[in-house]
């Protein structure tokens, strides 16, 4: 049960007479209604009420929604009021009637917040209009409530708001003396009342409440002293409900973030050699590095790399972030992959409409470990793709080079060829020299998803303008990576996928 459900339950218990015990010595609600009747008769004699205001539509048995205690009474809302009205019709208040400085405040639903009337953003009308709208002036202890939009808004008029006007979007009611108004706030906030109001309201985009239907609303009236006990109990319980709600919200946030935090913990254990056991008989990572170097030498012979690309800056001791097991190696990212930027294009290149366009991925397409197609992707004619090798190829990676801080460091693995898709100019390709071994590529993919890698990317990025960051390609290639033996990589990848499956 969430906080709102708990609140609804408490309020429902309150208006059904189940929240506090009944006291047989309490004066019953029927006596309170008799006093109200006498007061209305007196007001009618003085000409302050009409005789029809003494009448009330009979309550039929099938209208009663639930049982109430013996000392309670069912009564229609309007029977308890000496005034019951909406604010002035919209045709009565025009744009020219509003004033900016000195004027008379007009209370509308936007000015009712948390059971109180607030002056923030309140509209005011001129003295002339105020005199014209005299019958809509609010008095102390009126109840003012929304008749459109959010129908749960209700407030008691205090002395501070005495003399203000009810706006076009509000109802206002003045109750006979002897009623405890805070109880009506409780009643109005209950699920019973709100469901009734929503059922009776009309309107497509905004709820609008009919005055006649509201005036006929059946309310359960407790004895006056029990009304006070109910409100006292509500005031005692609601702070606890609020605390419960905050605790529930914190728990929900924890539950929402826990899978990602668990995944990060698993990945960190993986790259530190603590996720699976080591086997000293296995071929060390240095042998894998030899095979990678042979691939690089072959690319130099083919003219695809320069000799200087075979060189690597030595790794200093202070660049090693944590210890790794024997058989592992620290290596710079530039030893494992080379990089190139994506496709640059102009707006003019996008104007040509073709039947078989090339899709261009941007930073927003890249998620942590994967990528997606979006409805607003750029589509470009094939002739504007100057370098065919920019199409997405299996076992390569893409990462935003210029992006928001949120997307910085996110890297996607391309798991199959996509000859009709390229990455844009603000995206960086990371292309492994050694792509023959899928497990090795998978290990790199998981490394790129670590918090360690993400933090490194943020540390080497330079801010560009107010919202964008540039990833330094040179510094990225200098990142030191912990590389396990290939056979251990297989165990790491298998264990990560097993544990991620459990988390999901």
Short mmCIF file of C-alpha atoms in Angstrom, two decimals:
data_model
loop_
_atom_site.label_atom_id
_atom_site.label_comp_id
_atom_site.label_asym_id
_atom_site.label_seq_id
_atom_site.Cartn_x
_atom_site.Cartn_y
_atom_site.Cartn_z
CA UNK A 1 0.00 0.00 0.00
CA UNK A 2 1.45 3.35 -1.01
CA UNK A 3 1.06 6.58 0.95
CA UNK A 4 -1.92 7.82 -1.08
CA UNK A 5 -3.74 4.51 -0.64
CA UNK A 6 -3.03 4.61 3.09
CA UNK A 7 -4.30 8.19 3.28
CA UNK A 8 -7.47 7.22 1.39
CA UNK A 9 -8.01 4.29 3.72
CA UNK A 10 -7.68 6.45 6.84
CA UNK A 11 -10.09 9.07 5.48
CA UNK A 12 -12.58 6.39 4.47
CA UNK A 13 -12.41 4.87 7.96
CA UNK A 14 -12.97 8.36 9.38
CA UNK A 15 -16.16 9.15 7.43
CA UNK A 16 -17.59 5.68 8.12
CA UNK A 17 -17.22 6.11 11.88
CA UNK A 18 -14.45 3.48 12.17
CA UNK A 19 -11.45 5.65 12.97
CA UNK A 20 -12.31 6.70 16.51
CA UNK A 21 -14.65 5.06 19.03
CA UNK A 22 -18.19 6.35 19.53
CA UNK A 23 -19.20 7.68 22.94
CA UNK A 24 -22.87 6.98 23.87
CA UNK A 25 -22.85 10.13 26.01
CA UNK A 26 -22.19 12.30 22.95
CA UNK A 27 -25.07 14.44 21.80
CA UNK A 28 -26.24 12.69 18.58
CA UNK A 29 -26.09 14.35 15.19
CA UNK A 30 -29.90 14.40 15.06
CA UNK A 31 -29.92 17.02 17.84
CA UNK A 32 -27.39 19.07 15.88
CA UNK A 33 -29.71 18.92 12.85
CA UNK A 34 -32.64 20.09 14.98
CA UNK A 35 -30.65 23.16 16.06
CA UNK A 36 -29.73 23.80 12.44
CA UNK A 37 -33.41 23.58 11.49
CA UNK A 38 -34.38 26.14 14.17
CA UNK A 39 -31.59 28.47 13.04
CA UNK A 40 -32.75 28.27 9.42
CA UNK A 41 -36.35 28.98 10.48
CA UNK A 42 -35.15 32.05 12.37
CA UNK A 43 -33.21 33.29 9.36
CA UNK A 44 -36.25 32.69 7.14
CA UNK A 45 -38.43 34.82 9.46
CA UNK A 46 -35.84 37.61 9.28
CA UNK A 47 -35.92 37.38 5.48
CA UNK A 48 -32.32 36.20 5.27
CA UNK A 49 -33.35 32.84 3.86
CA UNK A 50 -36.19 31.79 1.60
CA UNK A 51 -38.76 29.22 2.71
CA UNK A 52 -37.54 26.82 0.03
CA UNK A 53 -34.18 26.80 1.81
CA UNK A 54 -35.88 24.98 4.68
CA UNK A 55 -36.73 22.10 2.38
CA UNK A 56 -34.43 19.24 1.52
CA UNK A 57 -34.78 16.53 -1.08
CA UNK A 58 -35.73 13.27 0.70
CA UNK A 59 -32.96 10.69 1.06
CA UNK A 60 -33.88 7.38 -0.55
CA UNK A 61 -32.55 4.15 0.90
CA UNK A 62 -30.76 3.16 -2.31
CA UNK A 63 -28.79 6.43 -2.20
CA UNK A 64 -27.01 5.54 1.04
CA UNK A 65 -23.52 4.30 0.05
CA UNK A 66 -22.46 2.70 3.35
CA UNK A 67 -23.53 2.16 6.93
CA UNK A 68 -22.71 4.72 9.62
CA UNK A 69 -22.93 4.59 13.42
CA UNK A 70 -26.31 4.98 15.13
CA UNK A 71 -25.53 8.45 16.44
CA UNK A 72 -24.68 9.78 12.96
CA UNK A 73 -27.04 11.18 10.31
CA UNK A 74 -27.08 11.33 6.53
CA UNK A 75 -27.75 14.87 5.27
CA UNK A 76 -27.57 16.72 1.98
CA UNK A 77 -24.78 19.25 1.72
CA UNK A 78 -26.93 22.26 0.86
CA UNK A 79 -29.13 21.75 3.93
CA UNK A 80 -26.19 22.78 6.13
CA UNK A 81 -25.51 26.04 4.26
CA UNK A 82 -26.91 29.53 4.37
CA UNK A 83 -25.05 30.43 1.20
CA UNK A 84 -24.10 28.07 -1.61
CA UNK A 85 -22.98 29.51 -4.91
CA UNK A 86 -20.46 29.46 -7.71
CA UNK A 87 -18.27 32.41 -8.44
CA UNK A 88 -19.47 34.89 -11.08
CA UNK A 89 -19.97 33.63 -14.60
CA UNK A 90 -17.09 34.25 -16.98
CA UNK A 91 -19.23 36.71 -18.91
CA UNK A 92 -19.36 38.95 -15.82
CA UNK A 93 -15.60 39.45 -15.49
CA UNK A 94 -13.68 40.71 -18.50
CA UNK A 95 -10.02 41.30 -19.20
CA UNK A 96 -10.40 45.04 -18.64
CA UNK A 97 -11.78 44.44 -15.12
CA UNK A 98 -8.43 43.17 -13.85
CA UNK A 99 -5.96 45.53 -12.20
CA UNK A 100 -2.26 44.99 -11.42
CA UNK A 101 -1.81 46.81 -8.11
CA UNK A 102 -4.61 47.98 -5.81
CA UNK A 103 -7.70 45.84 -6.20
CA UNK A 104 -9.78 43.06 -4.73
CA UNK A 105 -8.40 39.49 -4.93
CA UNK A 106 -10.37 36.89 -6.86
CA UNK A 107 -9.93 33.33 -5.52
CA UNK A 108 -9.76 30.61 -8.19
CA UNK A 109 -8.62 26.96 -8.00
CA UNK A 110 -5.00 27.94 -8.74
CA UNK A 111 -5.03 29.91 -5.46
CA UNK A 112 -6.06 26.90 -3.36
CA UNK A 113 -3.05 24.86 -2.25
CA UNK A 114 -2.74 22.30 0.55
CA UNK A 115 -6.02 23.35 2.15
CA UNK A 116 -5.18 27.05 2.20
CA UNK A 117 -5.79 30.12 0.06
CA UNK A 118 -2.55 31.57 -1.29
CA UNK A 119 -2.14 35.05 -2.73
CA UNK A 120 0.64 34.07 -5.12
CA UNK A 121 -0.43 34.80 -8.71
CA UNK A 122 -3.90 35.90 -7.60
CA UNK A 123 -5.90 38.14 -9.94
CA UNK A 124 -7.51 41.36 -8.73
CA UNK A 125 -10.51 43.31 -9.95
CA UNK A 126 -11.24 47.02 -9.80
CA UNK A 127 -13.40 48.72 -7.15
CA UNK A 128 -16.17 49.21 -9.69
CA UNK A 129 -16.28 45.53 -10.54
CA UNK A 130 -16.04 44.61 -6.84
CA UNK A 131 -19.22 46.55 -6.06
CA UNK A 132 -20.96 44.84 -8.96
CA UNK A 133 -19.95 41.42 -7.63
CA UNK A 134 -20.99 42.00 -4.02
CA UNK A 135 -22.92 38.75 -3.79
CA UNK A 136 -19.73 36.79 -4.45
CA UNK A 137 -17.76 38.24 -1.54
CA UNK A 138 -16.24 35.61 0.75
CA UNK A 139 -16.74 35.67 4.52
CA UNK A 140 -14.68 34.21 7.32
CA UNK A 141 -15.38 30.46 7.71
CA UNK A 142 -16.73 30.07 4.20
CA UNK A 143 -15.56 26.95 2.43
CA UNK A 144 -14.21 27.65 -1.04
CA UNK A 145 -13.56 24.78 -3.42
CA UNK A 146 -12.69 24.14 -7.03
CA UNK A 147 -15.54 23.49 -9.44
CA UNK A 148 -13.27 22.73 -12.40
CA UNK A 149 -9.89 21.11 -12.93
CA UNK A 150 -8.58 19.49 -9.76
CA UNK A 151 -11.77 18.95 -7.75
CA UNK A 152 -9.89 18.00 -4.58
CA UNK A 153 -8.97 21.62 -3.82
CA UNK A 154 -10.77 23.05 -0.79
CA UNK A 155 -9.93 25.70 1.83
CA UNK A 156 -11.48 27.49 4.79
CA UNK A 157 -11.64 31.27 4.40
CA UNK A 158 -9.78 32.93 7.28
CA UNK A 159 -10.06 36.52 8.53
CA UNK A 160 -7.17 37.40 6.22
CA UNK A 161 -9.24 36.52 3.12
CA UNK A 162 -12.49 37.93 4.49
CA UNK A 163 -13.90 40.27 1.80
CA UNK A 164 -12.10 38.62 -1.09
CA UNK A 165 -14.14 37.42 -4.07
CA UNK A 166 -14.89 33.91 -5.26
CA UNK A 167 -13.59 33.47 -8.81
CA UNK A 168 -15.41 31.93 -11.75
CA UNK A 169 -13.78 28.55 -11.14
CA UNK A 170 -14.86 28.22 -7.52
CA UNK A 171 -17.82 27.25 -5.35
CA UNK A 172 -18.23 28.83 -1.96
CA UNK A 173 -20.44 27.81 0.95
CA UNK A 174 -21.24 29.41 4.28
CA UNK A 175 -22.28 26.91 6.94
CA UNK A 176 -24.60 27.42 9.86
CA UNK A 177 -23.02 27.92 13.26
CA UNK A 178 -22.30 24.80 15.26
CA UNK A 179 -20.63 22.79 12.50
CA UNK A 180 -16.93 21.91 12.75
CA UNK A 181 -15.50 22.95 9.38
CA UNK A 182 -12.25 20.94 9.56
CA UNK A 183 -14.40 17.79 9.48
CA UNK A 184 -15.75 18.87 6.08
CA UNK A 185 -12.17 19.22 4.82
CA UNK A 186 -11.63 15.59 5.89
CA UNK A 187 -14.88 14.51 4.25
CA UNK A 188 -14.16 16.39 1.04
CA UNK A 189 -10.69 14.84 0.79
CA UNK A 190 -12.05 11.30 1.15
CA UNK A 191 -12.15 8.83 -1.70
CA UNK A 192 -15.93 8.60 -1.30
CA UNK A 193 -16.42 12.32 -1.92
CA UNK A 194 -13.83 12.62 -4.68
CA UNK A 195 -15.16 9.62 -6.60
CA UNK A 196 -18.67 11.12 -6.37
CA UNK A 197 -17.48 14.48 -7.66
CA UNK A 198 -15.56 12.92 -10.55
CA UNK A 199 -18.55 10.76 -11.48
CA UNK A 200 -20.82 13.80 -11.53
CA UNK A 201 -18.41 16.14 -13.33
CA UNK A 202 -18.49 16.77 -17.06
CA UNK A 203 -15.96 18.01 -19.58
CA UNK A 204 -13.44 16.58 -22.00
CA UNK A 205 -10.06 17.99 -21.01
CA UNK A 206 -11.08 19.53 -17.67
CA UNK A 207 -13.51 18.37 -15.00
CA UNK A 208 -16.44 20.74 -14.42
CA UNK A 209 -18.79 20.28 -11.48
CA UNK A 210 -22.50 21.05 -11.52
CA UNK A 211 -23.80 23.07 -8.52
CA UNK A 212 -27.11 21.19 -8.32
CA UNK A 213 -25.36 17.82 -8.16
CA UNK A 214 -22.95 19.05 -5.50
CA UNK A 215 -25.76 20.53 -3.40
CA UNK A 216 -27.51 17.12 -3.40
CA UNK A 217 -24.35 15.37 -2.24
CA UNK A 218 -25.05 13.05 0.71
CA UNK A 219 -22.64 13.44 3.58
CA UNK A 220 -22.29 11.39 6.79
CA UNK A 221 -22.61 13.78 9.72
CA UNK A 222 -21.15 12.68 13.08
CA UNK A 223 -21.95 14.24 16.46
CA UNK A 224 -20.06 17.50 16.90
CA UNK A 225 -17.68 16.18 19.57
CA UNK A 226 -16.90 13.13 17.45
CA UNK A 227 -16.14 15.40 14.51
CA UNK A 228 -13.45 16.96 16.70
CA UNK A 229 -12.06 13.55 17.72
CA UNK A 230 -11.94 12.48 14.08
CA UNK A 231 -10.04 15.60 12.99
CA UNK A 232 -7.63 15.28 15.95
CA UNK A 233 -6.87 11.68 14.98
CA UNK A 234 -6.39 12.65 11.33
CA UNK A 235 -3.97 15.40 12.34
CA UNK A 236 -2.09 12.85 14.44
CA UNK A 237 -1.90 10.24 11.66
CA UNK A 238 -1.22 12.33 8.55
CA UNK A 239 2.35 13.36 9.51
CA UNK A 240 3.07 9.64 9.98
CA UNK A 241 1.56 8.93 6.56
CA UNK A 242 3.75 11.66 5.07
CA UNK A 243 6.83 10.10 6.68
CA UNK A 244 5.73 6.72 5.39
CA UNK A 245 5.33 8.22 1.91
CA UNK A 246 8.85 9.65 1.97
CA UNK A 247 10.25 6.34 3.17
CA UNK A 248 8.31 4.53 0.44
CA UNK A 249 9.59 6.98 -2.16
CA UNK A 250 13.17 6.43 -0.95
CA UNK A 251 12.64 2.67 -1.14
CA UNK A 252 11.17 2.94 -4.64
CA UNK A 253 14.17 5.00 -5.75
CA UNK A 254 16.50 2.45 -4.20
CA UNK A 255 14.68 -0.41 -5.93
CA UNK A 256 14.85 1.49 -9.20
CA UNK A 257 18.57 2.21 -8.91
CA UNK A 258 19.57 -1.11 -7.31
CA UNK A 259 19.81 -3.17 -10.54
CA UNK A 260 22.16 -0.62 -12.14
CA UNK A 261 24.21 -0.39 -8.94
CA UNK A 262 24.46 -4.17 -8.72
CA UNK A 263 25.54 -4.36 -12.34
CA UNK A 264 28.23 -1.75 -11.75
CA UNK A 265 29.46 -3.65 -8.71
CA UNK A 266 29.66 -6.87 -10.74
CA UNK A 267 31.55 -5.16 -13.56
CA UNK A 268 33.99 -3.58 -11.13
CA UNK A 269 34.67 -7.00 -9.57
CA UNK A 270 35.13 -8.39 -13.09
CA UNK A 271 37.79 -5.90 -14.24
CA UNK A 272 39.68 -6.26 -10.94
CA UNK A 273 39.93 -10.04 -11.29
CA UNK A 274 37.65 -10.82 -8.36
CA UNK A 275 34.57 -12.19 -10.13
CA UNK A 276 35.92 -15.60 -11.22
CA UNK A 277 38.92 -17.67 -10.04
CA UNK A 278 42.25 -17.55 -11.86
CA UNK A 279 44.00 -20.59 -13.29
CA UNK A 280 47.84 -20.30 -13.28
CA UNK A 281 48.01 -22.88 -16.10
CA UNK A 282 46.22 -20.58 -18.52
CA UNK A 283 47.96 -18.67 -21.27
CA UNK A 284 48.66 -15.16 -19.84
CA UNK A 285 47.29 -11.95 -21.31
CA UNK A 286 50.76 -11.13 -22.68
CA UNK A 287 50.20 -13.82 -25.35
CA UNK A 288 46.97 -12.16 -26.42
CA UNK A 289 48.84 -8.86 -26.69
CA UNK A 290 51.39 -10.53 -28.98
CA UNK A 291 48.60 -11.62 -31.33
CA UNK A 292 47.15 -8.12 -31.30
CA UNK A 293 50.57 -6.69 -32.15
CA UNK A 294 50.85 -9.06 -35.13
CA UNK A 295 47.50 -7.76 -36.38
CA UNK A 296 48.82 -4.20 -36.10
CA UNK A 297 52.04 -5.08 -37.95
CA UNK A 298 49.97 -6.61 -40.75
CA UNK A 299 47.95 -3.38 -41.03
CA UNK A 300 51.22 -1.41 -41.25
CA UNK A 301 52.38 -3.65 -44.12
CA UNK A 302 49.07 -3.07 -45.89
CA UNK A 303 49.48 0.70 -45.45
CA UNK A 304 46.42 1.00 -43.23
CA UNK A 305 48.53 2.03 -40.23
CA UNK A 306 51.73 3.98 -39.82
CA UNK A 307 54.83 2.64 -38.07
CA UNK A 308 54.37 5.14 -35.28
CA UNK A 309 51.06 3.44 -34.49
CA UNK A 310 53.07 0.45 -33.25
CA UNK A 311 54.64 2.59 -30.55
CA UNK A 312 53.02 3.05 -27.17
CA UNK A 313 53.68 5.42 -24.32
CA UNK A 314 55.00 3.50 -21.29
CA UNK A 315 52.54 3.05 -18.42
CA UNK A 316 53.71 4.83 -15.27
CA UNK A 317 53.05 3.36 -11.84
CA UNK A 318 50.70 6.20 -10.86
CA UNK A 319 48.50 5.38 -13.89
CA UNK A 320 47.61 1.96 -12.49
CA UNK A 321 44.27 2.39 -10.65
CA UNK A 322 44.22 -0.96 -8.83
CA UNK A 323 46.11 -4.24 -8.57
CA UNK A 324 45.22 -7.09 -10.93
CA UNK A 325 46.00 -10.82 -10.68
CA UNK A 326 49.14 -12.41 -12.02
CA UNK A 327 48.70 -13.27 -15.68
CA UNK A 328 46.79 -10.05 -16.36
CA UNK A 329 48.30 -7.05 -18.15
CA UNK A 330 47.69 -3.31 -18.07
CA UNK A 331 47.56 -1.91 -21.59
CA UNK A 332 46.61 1.41 -23.12
CA UNK A 333 43.33 1.54 -25.01
CA UNK A 334 45.22 2.74 -28.09
CA UNK A 335 47.07 -0.61 -28.12
CA UNK A 336 43.75 -2.41 -28.54
CA UNK A 337 41.69 -0.11 -30.78
CA UNK A 338 42.10 2.73 -33.24
CA UNK A 339 39.58 5.52 -33.59
CA UNK A 340 38.00 7.57 -36.32
CA UNK A 341 35.21 10.11 -36.45
CA UNK A 342 31.85 9.51 -38.06
CA UNK A 343 30.25 11.06 -41.12
CA UNK A 344 30.27 14.83 -41.55
CA UNK A 345 27.38 16.23 -43.57
CA UNK A 346 25.64 19.52 -44.24
CA UNK A 347 21.97 20.45 -44.13
CA UNK A 348 22.01 20.58 -47.91
CA UNK A 349 22.98 16.90 -48.02
CA UNK A 350 19.74 16.06 -46.23
CA UNK A 351 17.45 17.73 -48.74
CA UNK A 352 17.68 15.03 -51.37
CA UNK A 353 14.92 12.43 -50.91
CA UNK A 354 15.81 8.87 -51.96
CA UNK A 355 14.17 5.48 -51.58
CA UNK A 356 17.20 3.78 -49.96
CA UNK A 357 18.75 6.36 -47.64
CA UNK A 358 21.56 5.80 -45.15
CA UNK A 359 20.65 6.22 -41.48
CA UNK A 360 22.98 8.40 -39.41
CA UNK A 361 23.31 7.64 -35.69
CA UNK A 362 23.99 10.44 -33.22
CA UNK A 363 24.91 10.54 -29.55
CA UNK A 364 21.31 10.08 -28.43
CA UNK A 365 21.16 6.69 -30.20
CA UNK A 366 23.93 5.30 -28.00
CA UNK A 367 22.97 3.58 -24.77
CA UNK A 368 25.23 1.84 -22.28
CA UNK A 369 26.35 -1.24 -24.19
CA UNK A 370 23.86 -0.99 -27.06
CA UNK A 371 22.31 1.41 -29.55
CA UNK A 372 18.82 2.07 -30.86
CA UNK A 373 16.97 3.50 -33.84
CA UNK A 374 14.96 6.67 -33.18
CA UNK A 375 12.10 8.31 -35.01
CA UNK A 376 14.05 11.54 -35.57
CA UNK A 377 17.18 9.88 -36.97
CA UNK A 378 18.93 11.71 -39.81
CA UNK A 379 18.55 10.01 -43.20
CA UNK A 380 20.99 10.83 -46.00
CA UNK A 381 21.44 9.84 -49.65
CA UNK A 382 24.16 7.18 -50.20
CA UNK A 383 26.25 9.44 -52.47
CA UNK A 384 26.92 11.79 -49.56
CA UNK A 385 28.59 9.00 -47.59
CA UNK A 386 32.14 9.65 -48.82
CA UNK A 387 33.79 6.76 -46.94
CA UNK A 388 32.02 3.40 -47.34
CA UNK A 389 34.00 1.97 -44.38
CA UNK A 390 31.96 4.23 -42.06
CA UNK A 391 29.09 1.75 -42.14
CA UNK A 392 28.63 -0.08 -38.86
CA UNK A 393 30.72 -3.26 -38.81
CA UNK A 394 30.51 -6.24 -36.49
CA UNK A 395 32.65 -6.18 -33.32
CA UNK A 396 33.33 -2.44 -33.38
CA UNK A 397 32.21 0.25 -30.94
CA UNK A 398 30.73 3.73 -31.19
CA UNK A 399 30.77 6.43 -28.51
CA UNK A 400 29.71 10.10 -28.50
CA UNK A 401 32.64 12.46 -29.09
CA UNK A 402 30.62 15.67 -28.61
CA UNK A 403 27.57 15.28 -26.39
CA UNK A 404 25.82 16.17 -23.15
CA UNK A 405 27.39 15.17 -19.85
CA UNK A 406 24.63 12.58 -19.44
CA UNK A 407 25.65 10.67 -22.59
CA UNK A 408 29.39 11.10 -22.20
CA UNK A 409 31.16 7.74 -21.83
CA UNK A 410 28.29 5.64 -23.15
CA UNK A 411 29.61 3.12 -25.63
CA UNK A 412 27.70 0.71 -27.87
CA UNK A 413 28.88 -2.59 -29.31
CA UNK A 414 27.97 -3.26 -32.96
CA UNK A 415 27.12 -6.99 -32.98
CA UNK A 416 26.48 -7.40 -36.72
CA UNK A 417 27.15 -5.55 -39.97
CA UNK A 418 24.80 -2.70 -40.91
CA UNK A 419 25.77 -1.45 -44.35
CA UNK A 420 22.88 1.05 -44.43
CA UNK A 421 23.80 2.75 -41.13
CA UNK A 422 26.68 5.07 -40.25
CA UNK A 423 27.56 7.18 -37.23
CA UNK A 424 27.58 10.98 -37.46
CA UNK A 425 30.50 13.36 -37.17
CA UNK A 426 30.04 13.88 -33.43
CA UNK A 427 30.39 10.14 -32.83
CA UNK A 428 33.68 8.26 -32.46
CA UNK A 429 34.32 4.77 -33.82
CA UNK A 430 36.51 2.54 -31.63
CA UNK A 431 37.72 -0.28 -33.89
CA UNK A 432 39.59 -3.21 -32.28
CA UNK A 433 42.71 -4.41 -34.09
CA UNK A 434 41.84 -7.96 -33.10
CA UNK A 435 38.24 -8.82 -33.91
CA UNK A 436 38.45 -12.56 -34.49
CA UNK A 437 37.53 -13.49 -30.92
CA UNK A 438 33.96 -12.62 -29.85
CA UNK A 439 34.68 -13.18 -26.15
CA UNK A 440 37.50 -10.63 -26.20
CA UNK A 441 35.13 -8.11 -27.84
CA UNK A 442 32.47 -8.88 -25.23
CA UNK A 443 34.99 -8.28 -22.44
CA UNK A 444 35.85 -4.89 -23.95
CA UNK A 445 32.13 -4.12 -24.21
CA UNK A 446 31.63 -4.81 -20.50
CA UNK A 447 34.70 -2.77 -19.65
CA UNK A 448 33.24 0.19 -21.58
CA UNK A 449 30.09 -0.12 -19.42
CA UNK A 450 31.96 0.21 -16.12
CA UNK A 451 31.67 3.24 -13.89
CA UNK A 452 35.48 3.36 -13.96
CA UNK A 453 35.47 3.96 -17.73
CA UNK A 454 32.56 6.40 -17.55
CA UNK A 455 34.30 8.50 -14.90
CA UNK A 456 37.51 8.51 -16.93
CA UNK A 457 35.67 9.85 -19.99
CA UNK A 458 34.15 12.64 -17.94
CA UNK A 459 37.57 13.51 -16.49
CA UNK A 460 39.18 14.01 -19.92
CA UNK A 461 36.28 15.88 -21.57
CA UNK A 462 36.36 19.61 -22.22
CA UNK A 463 33.23 21.71 -21.97
CA UNK A 464 32.05 23.16 -25.27
CA UNK A 465 29.42 25.87 -24.86
CA UNK A 466 26.74 25.58 -22.21
CA UNK A 467 25.46 22.06 -22.80
CA UNK A 468 28.10 20.04 -24.70
CA UNK A 469 31.35 18.30 -23.86
CA UNK A 470 34.19 17.24 -26.20
CA UNK A 471 35.85 13.89 -25.54
CA UNK A 472 39.64 14.10 -25.99
CA UNK A 473 40.55 11.35 -28.46
CA UNK A 474 44.23 11.48 -27.59
CA UNK A 475 43.65 11.14 -23.84
CA UNK A 476 41.06 8.42 -24.43
CA UNK A 477 43.65 6.33 -26.27
CA UNK A 478 46.01 6.70 -23.28
CA UNK A 479 43.56 5.08 -20.85
CA UNK A 480 45.09 2.06 -19.08
CA UNK A 481 42.92 -1.06 -19.29
CA UNK A 482 43.21 -4.23 -17.16
CA UNK A 483 43.37 -7.15 -19.62
CA UNK A 484 42.84 -10.73 -18.36
CA UNK A 485 43.98 -13.91 -20.11
CA UNK A 486 41.64 -14.82 -22.95
CA UNK A 487 40.36 -18.00 -21.25
CA UNK A 488 39.58 -16.01 -18.08
CA UNK A 489 37.76 -13.43 -20.21
CA UNK A 490 35.44 -16.25 -21.30
CA UNK A 491 34.65 -17.11 -17.68
CA UNK A 492 34.18 -13.43 -16.82
CA UNK A 493 31.78 -12.84 -19.72
CA UNK A 494 29.80 -16.00 -18.88
CA UNK A 495 29.51 -15.03 -15.19
CA UNK A 496 28.54 -11.42 -15.98
CA UNK A 497 25.80 -12.59 -18.36
CA UNK A 498 24.57 -15.11 -15.78
CA UNK A 499 24.40 -12.51 -12.99
CA UNK A 500 22.87 -9.81 -15.23
CA UNK A 501 20.16 -12.33 -16.14
CA UNK A 502 19.37 -12.84 -12.44
CA UNK A 503 19.22 -9.08 -11.87
CA UNK A 504 16.87 -8.59 -14.81
#
